[in-house]
Amino acid sequence: MTRAEDLEKRLELLVKFGGSISTETHIHKLIELIADQVKTILACDRCTVFVIDRHTNELWSQVAQGMQHTEIRIPYGRGIAGHVAATGQVMNITDAYGDAHFNQDTDRLTGYRTQTILAVPLRNINGRIIGVFEVINKLAGAFNKDDEGILQLLGSIASSAIENAQLYESLSKSQLETIYRLAVTAEYRDQQDTAIHLRHISEYSALLAESVGLPQKEIENIRYASPLHDIGKVGIADAILLKPGKLTADEFEEMKKHTLYGAKILCNAESTLLQIACKIAGSHHEKYDGTGYPARLRGEQIPIYARIVSVVDVFDALCMPRVYKPKWEPGRALEYIKGESGKAFDPMVVDAFERVYDQVLKIYSLSDAKTTVIPGITREINRHNY
Ligand code: C2E
Ligand code: SIN
Ligand code: SIN
Ligand code: FE
């Protein structure tokens, strides 16, 4: 094969690469998928994808050991991979055992003999190093400049997929489920249909985030963080929360504290997702014109997540029955939202809401039908969605 033919073939594989990895969100599977394809594209015997663990300052990866996958961890700065992560340099090594940086432990673990290594840093869109790509033992000869360029290109494609998967992993599925259950429990006292309301908040918020043009990662952030917006209601007494009529001014002052309680519950959390949930819980009753609570923030001072959730929250609260009011028709709720553009709500978010309104309505009618037709089991059905 000529160099031109070879590059053309690789280019073809490269195009496929981006598409096939972009949908895998489970990080271990993703790394396996990437390693497998990179191995083919680079025509080498192995590929190891190392990811930096910021909490422990280690690089971790998984290596095949017979049929089993074993996690390996390398301290930042150690070994070839650690050196590349620390310096950001590409390393092209023709004799691994003759290189001072090489660490033979992995070979000992897997019974493998590393000869040639090409290692490049994995950088995210901001240029920050998030890991290292290592390809090992090229099938013919040593790794060359073409290989270096291609591996770097593959790395830049893989980085966003890896970062995305890391977000999902930062909270495991069971943790997410626990959080949803907590949210449902917290609100269950005042709303029979809490599970539906929370799913609406989640789905509408994600639609809206997409419509205002937030990046994929932020869309997912808001999808998972938004249902926690009213978690602070756990701190509100039944006498107020469940009051079947209009609240007195004092009672409403007490009610307003659910934003502060919610922020307090969530703000010490380490995960990005819960940090965002904290912002939403704390600011979802702020108003664009500065007349909201608890801090009377205005305009862009209000986090975009909260500006989105406030529209969604009011829309869905209006469309759901409450102990203090019957439910509204969605069309009337939409008119109300539009009327509050520039007052309670960010006009940009209201415009985005109008654009996705048809999709919102579809999701709404789905659950509306469920509640009226089979009220007895609605709650169970919806629970499984969390
Ligand atoms: P929520 O029921 O989830 O309502 C969320 C937000 O939707 C409200 O925030 C408000 O902006 C909007 N909303 C809900 N129902 C109506 C309505 O009938 N008319 C209008 N114009 N807007 C409505 P807000 O007002 O800050 O209330 C926060 C929370 O305080 C409510 O959450 C609810 O739990 C409680 N709350 C508010 N007013 C009353 C009330 O009169 N009686 C009782 N029992 N609880 C109330
Ligand atoms: C190293 O990065 O130094 C060795 C680890 C490996 O090749 O898998
Ligand atoms: C109501 O008027 O029934 C409560 C709605 C609100 O105070 O925002
Ligand atoms: Fe609220």
CSV table of C-alpha atoms and ligand atoms in Angstrom, one decimal:
chain,number,residue,atom,x,y,z
A,1,MET,CA,0.0,0.0,0.0
A,2,THR,CA,1.3,3.5,-0.8
A,3,ARG,CA,1.4,6.2,1.8
A,4,ALA,CA,-1.5,7.9,0.1
A,5,GLU,CA,-3.7,4.8,0.1
A,6,ASP,CA,-2.8,4.0,3.6
A,7,LEU,CA,-3.8,7.5,4.8
A,8,GLU,CA,-7.0,7.4,2.8
A,9,LYS,CA,-8.0,4.1,4.4
A,10,ARG,CA,-7.2,5.6,7.9
A,11,LEU,CA,-9.2,8.7,7.1
A,12,GLU,CA,-12.2,6.6,6.4
A,13,LEU,CA,-11.8,4.7,9.7
A,14,LEU,CA,-11.4,8.0,11.4
A,15,VAL,CA,-14.7,9.4,10.2
A,16,LYS,CA,-16.4,6.3,11.5
A,17,PHE,CA,-14.6,6.6,14.8
A,18,GLY,CA,-16.2,9.8,15.9
A,19,GLY,CA,-19.7,8.5,15.2
A,20,SER,CA,-19.3,5.2,16.9
A,21,ILE,CA,-17.9,6.5,20.2
A,22,SER,CA,-20.1,9.6,20.7
A,23,THR,CA,-23.1,7.7,22.1
A,24,GLU,CA,-21.4,5.4,24.6
A,25,THR,CA,-21.7,7.0,28.1
A,26,HIS,CA,-20.4,4.1,30.2
A,27,ILE,CA,-16.8,5.0,30.7
A,28,HIS,CA,-15.4,1.5,30.9
A,29,LYS,CA,-17.2,0.4,27.8
A,30,LEU,CA,-16.2,3.7,26.1
A,31,ILE,CA,-12.5,3.1,26.8
A,32,GLU,CA,-12.7,-0.4,25.5
A,33,LEU,CA,-14.4,0.8,22.3
A,34,ILE,CA,-11.9,3.5,21.8
A,35,ALA,CA,-8.9,1.3,22.4
A,36,ASP,CA,-10.3,-1.3,20.0
A,37,GLN,CA,-10.8,1.1,17.2
A,38,VAL,CA,-7.5,3.0,17.7
A,39,LYS,CA,-5.7,-0.4,17.6
A,40,THR,CA,-7.1,-1.0,14.1
A,41,ILE,CA,-6.5,2.5,12.8
A,42,LEU,CA,-2.9,2.6,14.0
A,43,ALA,CA,-2.3,-1.0,13.0
A,44,CYS,CA,-0.7,-2.0,16.3
A,45,ASP,CA,-1.1,-4.7,18.8
A,46,ARG,CA,-2.5,-2.8,21.8
A,47,CYS,CA,-4.0,0.5,22.7
A,48,THR,CA,-4.3,1.7,26.3
A,49,VAL,CA,-6.5,4.8,27.2
A,50,PHE,CA,-5.4,6.4,30.5
A,51,VAL,CA,-7.7,8.8,32.2
A,52,ILE,CA,-6.6,11.2,34.9
A,53,ASP,CA,-8.3,10.8,38.2
A,54,ARG,CA,-8.2,14.3,39.7
A,55,HIS,CA,-9.1,13.1,43.2
A,56,THR,CA,-6.2,10.7,43.6
A,57,ASN,CA,-3.8,12.3,41.1
A,58,GLU,CA,-3.4,9.0,39.3
A,59,LEU,CA,-3.9,7.8,35.8
A,60,TRP,CA,-6.2,4.8,35.6
A,61,SER,CA,-7.0,2.4,32.8
A,62,GLN,CA,-8.0,-1.1,32.2
A,63,VAL,CA,-5.9,-3.8,30.7
A,64,ALA,CA,-6.9,-7.1,29.3
A,65,GLN,CA,-5.6,-10.0,31.4
A,66,GLY,CA,-6.7,-13.1,29.7
A,67,MET,CA,-10.5,-12.7,29.5
A,68,GLN,CA,-10.6,-10.4,32.5
A,69,HIS,CA,-10.2,-6.7,32.6
A,70,THR,CA,-8.0,-5.3,35.4
A,71,GLU,CA,-7.9,-1.7,36.4
A,72,ILE,CA,-4.4,-0.3,36.5
A,73,ARG,CA,-3.4,2.9,38.3
A,74,ILE,CA,-0.2,4.9,37.7
A,75,PRO,CA,0.8,7.9,39.9
A,76,TYR,CA,0.8,11.2,38.0
A,77,GLY,CA,4.3,11.7,36.6
A,78,ARG,CA,5.4,8.1,36.7
A,79,GLY,CA,5.9,5.7,33.8
A,80,ILE,CA,5.5,6.7,30.1
A,81,ALA,CA,1.9,7.5,30.5
A,82,GLY,CA,2.4,9.5,33.7
A,83,HIS,CA,5.3,11.5,32.1
A,84,VAL,CA,3.2,12.4,29.0
A,85,ALA,CA,0.3,13.5,31.3
A,86,ALA,CA,2.6,15.6,33.4
A,87,THR,CA,4.6,17.2,30.5
A,88,GLY,CA,2.1,17.2,27.6
A,89,GLN,CA,4.8,15.9,25.3
A,90,VAL,CA,4.4,13.2,22.7
A,91,MET,CA,6.7,10.2,23.3
A,92,ASN,CA,7.7,7.9,20.5
A,93,ILE,CA,9.7,5.0,21.9
A,94,THR,CA,11.3,2.3,19.8
A,95,ASP,CA,12.8,0.3,22.7
A,96,ALA,CA,10.6,0.4,25.8
A,97,TYR,CA,12.9,-1.6,28.1
A,98,GLY,CA,15.7,0.7,27.2
A,99,ASP,CA,13.8,3.8,28.2
A,100,ALA,CA,14.2,5.2,31.7
A,101,HIS,CA,10.6,6.3,32.0
A,102,PHE,CA,9.1,2.9,31.2
A,103,ASN,CA,7.5,1.0,34.0
A,104,GLN,CA,7.5,-2.8,33.5
A,105,ASP,CA,4.8,-3.5,36.1
A,106,THR,CA,2.0,-3.6,33.6
A,107,ASP,CA,3.9,-6.0,31.5
A,108,ARG,CA,4.5,-8.2,34.5
A,109,LEU,CA,0.8,-8.1,35.4
A,110,THR,CA,-0.3,-9.1,31.9
A,111,GLY,CA,2.6,-11.3,30.8
A,112,TYR,CA,3.1,-9.0,27.8
A,113,ARG,CA,6.3,-7.7,26.2
A,114,THR,CA,6.2,-4.1,25.2
A,115,GLN,CA,8.6,-3.0,22.5
A,116,THR,CA,7.5,0.2,20.8
A,117,ILE,CA,5.2,2.8,22.3
A,118,LEU,CA,3.7,6.0,21.0
A,119,ALA,CA,2.0,8.0,23.7
A,120,VAL,CA,0.2,11.3,23.2
A,121,PRO,CA,-1.7,13.5,25.7
A,122,LEU,CA,-5.5,13.6,25.5
A,123,ARG,CA,-6.7,17.2,25.7
A,124,ASN,CA,-10.2,18.6,26.2
A,125,ILE,CA,-11.6,21.5,24.3
A,126,ASN,CA,-9.9,23.9,26.7
A,127,GLY,CA,-6.5,22.3,26.2
A,128,ARG,CA,-6.4,20.8,29.6
A,129,ILE,CA,-4.9,17.3,29.7
A,130,ILE,CA,-7.4,14.7,30.8
A,131,GLY,CA,-5.6,11.6,29.9
A,132,VAL,CA,-3.1,9.8,27.7
A,133,PHE,CA,-3.4,7.6,24.6
A,134,GLU,CA,-0.8,4.8,24.4
A,135,VAL,CA,-0.4,2.6,21.3
A,136,ILE,CA,1.9,-0.3,21.7
A,137,ASN,CA,3.9,-2.6,19.4
A,138,LYS,CA,3.1,-1.5,15.9
A,139,LEU,CA,2.6,-4.5,13.7
A,140,ALA,CA,5.3,-3.4,11.2
A,141,GLY,CA,8.3,-1.3,12.2
A,142,ALA,CA,8.2,1.7,14.5
A,143,PHE,CA,5.6,4.4,14.9
A,144,ASN,CA,6.2,7.3,12.6
A,145,LYS,CA,5.1,11.0,12.2
A,146,ASP,CA,1.9,10.0,10.4
A,147,ASP,CA,1.0,7.8,13.4
A,148,GLU,CA,1.7,10.7,15.8
A,149,GLY,CA,-0.6,13.0,13.9
A,150,ILE,CA,-3.4,10.5,13.6
A,151,LEU,CA,-3.2,9.5,17.2
A,152,GLN,CA,-3.4,13.1,18.3
A,153,LEU,CA,-6.4,13.6,16.0
A,154,LEU,CA,-8.1,10.5,17.5
A,155,GLY,CA,-7.3,11.8,20.9
A,156,SER,CA,-9.1,15.1,20.3
A,157,ILE,CA,-12.1,13.3,19.1
A,158,ALA,CA,-12.1,10.8,22.0
A,159,SER,CA,-11.6,13.5,24.7
A,160,SER,CA,-15.1,15.0,24.5
A,161,ALA,CA,-16.7,11.5,24.6
A,162,ILE,CA,-14.5,10.7,27.6
A,163,GLU,CA,-15.4,13.9,29.4
A,164,ASN,CA,-19.1,13.3,28.7
A,165,ALA,CA,-18.9,9.8,30.1
A,166,GLN,CA,-17.0,11.0,33.2
A,167,LEU,CA,-19.9,13.3,34.0
A,168,TYR,CA,-22.3,10.3,34.0
A,169,GLU,CA,-19.9,8.3,36.1
A,170,SER,CA,-19.4,11.1,38.6
A,171,LEU,CA,-22.7,10.1,40.0
A,172,SER,CA,-23.4,6.4,39.6
A,173,LYS,CA,-26.8,5.3,38.5
A,174,SER,CA,-27.7,4.1,41.9
A,175,GLN,CA,-26.7,7.4,43.5
A,176,LEU,CA,-28.9,9.2,40.9
A,177,GLU,CA,-31.8,7.0,41.8
A,178,THR,CA,-31.3,7.6,45.5
A,179,ILE,CA,-31.4,11.3,44.8
A,180,TYR,CA,-34.5,11.1,42.8
A,181,ARG,CA,-36.2,9.1,45.5
A,182,LEU,CA,-35.1,11.7,48.0
A,183,ALA,CA,-36.6,14.4,45.8
A,184,VAL,CA,-39.8,12.6,45.4
A,185,THR,CA,-40.0,12.0,49.2
A,186,ALA,CA,-39.3,15.6,49.9
A,187,GLU,CA,-42.1,16.8,47.7
A,188,TYR,CA,-44.4,13.9,48.1
A,189,ARG,CA,-46.2,15.6,51.0
A,190,ASP,CA,-47.5,18.5,48.9
A,191,GLN,CA,-48.0,16.9,45.6
A,192,GLN,CA,-49.6,13.5,44.8
A,193,ASP,CA,-48.1,13.6,41.3
A,194,THR,CA,-44.6,14.6,42.4
A,195,ALA,CA,-42.9,11.9,40.3
A,196,ILE,CA,-44.6,13.2,37.2
A,197,HIS,CA,-43.9,16.8,38.1
A,198,LEU,CA,-40.2,15.9,38.6
A,199,ARG,CA,-40.0,14.1,35.3
A,200,HIS,CA,-41.5,17.0,33.5
A,201,ILE,CA,-39.1,19.4,35.1
A,202,SER,CA,-36.2,17.2,34.0
A,203,GLU,CA,-37.4,16.7,30.4
A,204,TYR,CA,-38.6,20.2,29.8
A,205,SER,CA,-35.4,21.7,31.3
A,206,ALA,CA,-33.3,19.6,29.0
A,207,LEU,CA,-35.4,20.6,26.0
A,208,LEU,CA,-35.1,24.2,26.9
A,209,ALA,CA,-31.3,23.9,27.6
A,210,GLU,CA,-30.9,22.5,24.1
A,211,SER,CA,-33.1,25.2,22.6
A,212,VAL,CA,-31.1,28.0,24.1
A,213,GLY,CA,-28.0,26.4,22.7
A,214,LEU,CA,-26.2,25.1,25.8
A,215,PRO,CA,-23.6,22.4,25.0
A,216,GLN,CA,-24.5,18.7,25.4
A,217,LYS,CA,-22.8,18.4,28.7
A,218,GLU,CA,-24.8,21.2,30.2
A,219,ILE,CA,-28.0,19.8,28.8
A,220,GLU,CA,-27.3,16.6,30.7
A,221,ASN,CA,-26.3,18.5,33.8
A,222,ILE,CA,-29.6,20.3,33.9
A,223,ARG,CA,-31.6,17.2,33.0
A,224,TYR,CA,-30.3,15.4,36.1
A,225,ALA,CA,-29.9,18.4,38.5
A,226,SER,CA,-33.3,20.1,37.9
A,227,PRO,CA,-35.5,17.7,39.7
A,228,LEU,CA,-33.8,18.7,42.9
A,229,HIS,CA,-35.0,22.3,42.7
A,230,ASP,CA,-37.5,22.0,45.5
A,231,ILE,CA,-35.7,19.6,47.8
A,232,GLY,CA,-35.6,22.3,50.4
A,233,LYS,CA,-39.3,21.7,50.9
A,234,VAL,CA,-38.3,19.0,53.4
A,235,GLY,CA,-37.6,21.8,55.8
A,236,ILE,CA,-41.1,23.3,55.5
A,237,ALA,CA,-43.8,22.4,58.1
A,238,ASP,CA,-46.8,20.5,57.0
A,239,ALA,CA,-49.1,23.2,58.3
A,240,ILE,CA,-47.7,25.5,55.6
A,241,LEU,CA,-46.9,23.2,52.8
A,242,LEU,CA,-50.2,21.4,52.9
A,243,LYS,CA,-52.4,24.3,53.6
A,244,PRO,CA,-55.4,23.9,51.3
A,245,GLY,CA,-55.8,27.7,50.8
A,246,LYS,CA,-53.9,30.9,50.2
A,247,LEU,CA,-50.8,31.4,52.5
A,248,THR,CA,-50.7,34.4,54.8
A,249,ALA,CA,-47.8,36.8,54.3
A,250,ASP,CA,-45.9,35.2,57.2
A,251,GLU,CA,-46.5,31.7,55.9
A,252,PHE,CA,-45.2,32.7,52.5
A,253,GLU,CA,-42.1,34.2,54.1
A,254,GLU,CA,-41.5,30.8,55.7
A,255,MET,CA,-42.2,29.0,52.4
A,256,LYS,CA,-39.6,31.1,50.6
A,257,LYS,CA,-37.0,29.5,52.8
A,258,HIS,CA,-37.2,26.3,50.8
A,259,THR,CA,-34.7,27.9,48.4
A,260,LEU,CA,-32.2,28.5,51.2
A,261,TYR,CA,-32.7,25.0,52.7
A,262,GLY,CA,-32.3,23.4,49.3
A,263,ALA,CA,-29.1,25.3,48.6
A,264,LYS,CA,-27.8,24.4,52.0
A,265,ILE,CA,-28.5,20.7,51.5
A,266,LEU,CA,-26.7,20.6,48.2
A,267,CYS,CA,-23.9,23.1,48.3
A,268,ASN,CA,-21.3,21.0,50.2
A,269,ALA,CA,-21.5,18.3,47.7
A,270,GLU,CA,-18.4,17.7,45.6
A,271,SER,CA,-19.9,16.5,42.4
A,272,THR,CA,-20.4,19.0,39.5
A,273,LEU,CA,-24.0,17.8,39.1
A,274,LEU,CA,-24.9,18.6,42.7
A,275,GLN,CA,-23.2,21.9,42.6
A,276,ILE,CA,-25.5,22.8,39.7
A,277,ALA,CA,-28.4,21.4,41.6
A,278,CYS,CA,-27.4,23.7,44.4
A,279,LYS,CA,-27.5,26.8,42.1
A,280,ILE,CA,-30.9,25.7,40.8
A,281,ALA,CA,-32.4,25.1,44.3
A,282,GLY,CA,-31.1,28.4,45.5
A,283,SER,CA,-32.1,30.6,42.6
A,284,HIS,CA,-35.2,29.1,40.9
A,285,HIS,CA,-37.5,31.7,42.4
A,286,GLU,CA,-35.3,34.7,41.4
A,287,LYS,CA,-36.9,36.9,38.8
A,288,TYR,CA,-35.3,38.4,35.8
A,289,ASP,CA,-36.3,41.9,36.8
A,290,GLY,CA,-34.8,41.5,40.3
A,291,THR,CA,-38.1,41.1,42.3
A,292,GLY,CA,-37.7,37.5,43.1
A,293,TYR,CA,-36.3,35.6,46.2
A,294,PRO,CA,-34.3,34.9,48.2
A,295,ALA,CA,-31.5,37.2,47.0
A,296,ARG,CA,-33.3,39.5,44.5
A,297,LEU,CA,-30.7,38.7,41.8
A,298,ARG,CA,-31.5,40.1,38.4
A,299,GLY,CA,-30.8,39.3,34.8
A,300,GLU,CA,-27.6,37.4,34.1
A,301,GLN,CA,-26.8,37.4,37.8
A,302,ILE,CA,-29.2,34.5,38.0
A,303,PRO,CA,-27.4,31.3,36.9
A,304,ILE,CA,-28.7,30.2,33.4
A,305,TYR,CA,-29.7,26.8,34.9
A,306,ALA,CA,-32.0,28.6,37.3
A,307,ARG,CA,-33.4,30.9,34.6
A,308,ILE,CA,-34.4,27.8,32.7
A,309,VAL,CA,-35.8,25.9,35.6
A,310,SER,CA,-37.9,28.8,36.8
A,311,VAL,CA,-39.8,28.9,33.5
A,312,VAL,CA,-40.3,25.1,33.5
A,313,ASP,CA,-41.3,25.1,37.2
A,314,VAL,CA,-44.0,27.7,36.9
A,315,PHE,CA,-45.3,26.2,33.7
A,316,ASP,CA,-45.6,22.8,35.2
A,317,ALA,CA,-46.9,24.0,38.6
A,318,LEU,CA,-49.7,25.9,36.7
A,319,CYS,CA,-50.6,22.8,34.7
A,320,MET,CA,-50.7,20.5,37.8
A,321,PRO,CA,-53.4,20.6,40.5
A,322,ARG,CA,-52.1,21.9,43.8
A,323,VAL,CA,-53.7,21.8,47.2
A,324,TYR,CA,-54.2,25.6,46.8
A,325,LYS,CA,-55.4,25.7,43.2
A,326,PRO,CA,-56.9,23.6,40.3
A,327,LYS,CA,-54.8,22.9,37.3
A,328,TRP,CA,-54.6,25.2,34.3
A,329,GLU,CA,-54.9,24.4,30.6
A,330,PRO,CA,-51.4,24.4,29.1
A,331,GLY,CA,-52.4,27.1,26.6
A,332,ARG,CA,-53.3,29.4,29.4
A,333,ALA,CA,-50.0,28.6,31.2
A,334,LEU,CA,-48.1,29.4,28.0
A,335,GLU,CA,-49.8,32.8,27.7
A,336,TYR,CA,-48.9,33.5,31.4
A,337,ILE,CA,-45.2,32.6,30.7
A,338,LYS,CA,-45.1,34.9,27.7
A,339,GLY,CA,-46.7,37.7,29.7
A,340,GLU,CA,-43.9,37.4,32.2
A,341,SER,CA,-41.1,37.7,29.6
A,342,GLY,CA,-38.7,40.3,30.8
A,343,LYS,CA,-40.4,40.4,34.2
A,344,ALA,CA,-40.2,37.1,36.0
A,345,PHE,CA,-38.4,35.4,33.1
A,346,ASP,CA,-35.4,35.8,30.8
A,347,PRO,CA,-36.9,36.7,27.4
A,348,MET,CA,-34.3,34.5,25.7
A,349,VAL,CA,-35.5,31.5,27.7
A,350,VAL,CA,-39.2,32.4,27.1
A,351,ASP,CA,-38.4,32.5,23.3
A,352,ALA,CA,-36.7,29.1,23.6
A,353,PHE,CA,-39.8,27.8,25.5
A,354,GLU,CA,-42.1,28.8,22.7
A,355,ARG,CA,-39.8,27.0,20.2
A,356,VAL,CA,-40.0,23.7,22.1
A,357,TYR,CA,-43.6,24.2,23.3
A,358,ASP,CA,-45.0,21.5,20.9
A,359,GLN,CA,-42.5,19.0,22.3
A,360,VAL,CA,-43.4,20.0,25.9
A,361,LEU,CA,-47.0,19.5,25.1
A,362,LYS,CA,-46.4,16.0,23.8
A,363,ILE,CA,-44.6,15.0,27.0
A,364,TYR,CA,-47.4,16.7,29.1
A,365,SER,CA,-50.3,15.0,27.3
A,366,LEU,CA,-48.6,11.7,27.7
A,367,SER,CA,-48.6,11.9,31.5
A,368,ASP,CA,-51.9,13.7,31.6
A,369,ALA,CA,-53.5,10.8,29.8
A,370,LYS,CA,-51.8,8.4,32.2
A,371,THR,CA,-53.1,10.2,35.3
A,372,THR,CA,-56.7,10.3,34.1
A,373,VAL,CA,-56.9,6.8,32.6
A,374,ILE,CA,-55.1,4.8,35.2
A,375,PRO,CA,-54.6,6.9,38.3
A,376,GLY,CA,-54.1,4.0,40.6
A,377,ILE,CA,-50.8,2.9,39.1
A,378,THR,CA,-49.4,6.1,37.6
A,379,ARG,CA,-47.1,6.6,40.5
A,380,GLU,CA,-45.5,3.2,40.2
A,381,ILE,CA,-45.1,3.5,36.4
A,382,ASN,CA,-43.4,6.8,36.8
A,383,ARG,CA,-41.1,5.7,39.6
A,384,HIS,CA,-39.4,3.2,37.4
A,385,ASN,CA,-38.4,6.0,35.1
A,386,TYR,CA,-36.2,7.4,37.8
B,1,C2E,P1,-45.2,25.3,43.6
B,1,C2E,O1,-46.6,25.0,43.9
B,1,C2E,O2,-44.4,24.3,43.0
B,1,C2E,O3,-45.2,26.6,42.6
B,1,C2E,C1,-44.1,27.0,41.9
B,1,C2E,C2,-44.3,28.4,41.3
B,1,C2E,O4,-45.2,28.3,40.3
B,1,C2E,C3,-44.8,29.4,42.3
B,1,C2E,O5,-43.7,30.0,43.0
B,1,C2E,C4,-45.4,30.4,41.3
B,1,C2E,O6,-44.4,31.2,40.7
B,1,C2E,C5,-46.0,29.5,40.2
B,1,C2E,N1,-47.4,29.3,40.5
B,1,C2E,C6,-47.9,28.2,41.1
B,1,C2E,N2,-49.3,28.3,41.2
B,1,C2E,C7,-49.6,29.5,40.7
B,1,C2E,C8,-50.9,30.2,40.5
B,1,C2E,O7,-51.9,29.7,40.8
B,1,C2E,N3,-50.8,31.5,40.0
B,1,C2E,C9,-49.6,32.0,39.6
B,1,C2E,N4,-49.6,33.2,39.1
B,1,C2E,N5,-48.4,31.4,39.8
B,1,C2E,C10,-48.4,30.1,40.3
B,1,C2E,P2,-44.0,30.7,44.4
B,1,C2E,O8,-45.2,31.6,44.3
B,1,C2E,O9,-42.8,31.3,44.8
B,1,C2E,O10,-44.4,29.6,45.4
B,1,C2E,C11,-43.4,28.6,45.9
B,1,C2E,C12,-44.1,27.5,46.5
B,1,C2E,O11,-44.8,28.0,47.7
B,1,C2E,C13,-45.1,26.8,45.7
B,1,C2E,O12,-44.5,25.8,44.9
B,1,C2E,C14,-46.0,26.2,46.7
B,1,C2E,O13,-45.5,25.0,47.3
B,1,C2E,C15,-46.0,27.2,47.8
B,1,C2E,N6,-47.2,28.1,47.7
B,1,C2E,C16,-47.3,29.3,47.0
B,1,C2E,N7,-48.5,29.9,47.2
B,1,C2E,C17,-49.2,29.0,48.0
B,1,C2E,C18,-50.5,29.1,48.5
B,1,C2E,O14,-51.3,30.0,48.3
B,1,C2E,N8,-50.9,28.0,49.3
B,1,C2E,C19,-50.1,27.0,49.5
B,1,C2E,N9,-50.5,26.0,50.3
B,1,C2E,N10,-48.8,26.9,49.1
B,1,C2E,C20,-48.4,27.9,48.3
B,2,SIN,C1,4.0,3.0,31.1
B,2,SIN,O1,3.1,3.9,30.7
B,2,SIN,O2,5.1,3.4,31.5
B,2,SIN,C2,3.6,1.6,31.1
B,2,SIN,C3,2.2,1.3,31.1
B,2,SIN,C4,1.8,0.6,29.9
B,2,SIN,O3,2.6,0.5,29.0
B,2,SIN,O4,0.7,0.0,29.9
B,3,SIN,C1,-52.1,31.6,44.4
B,3,SIN,O1,-52.4,32.8,44.1
B,3,SIN,O2,-53.0,30.8,44.6
B,3,SIN,C2,-50.7,31.2,44.7
B,3,SIN,C3,-49.8,31.6,43.6
B,3,SIN,C4,-48.7,32.6,44.0
B,3,SIN,O3,-48.8,33.2,45.1
B,3,SIN,O4,-47.8,32.8,43.2
B,4,FE,FE,-39.6,26.2,44.5
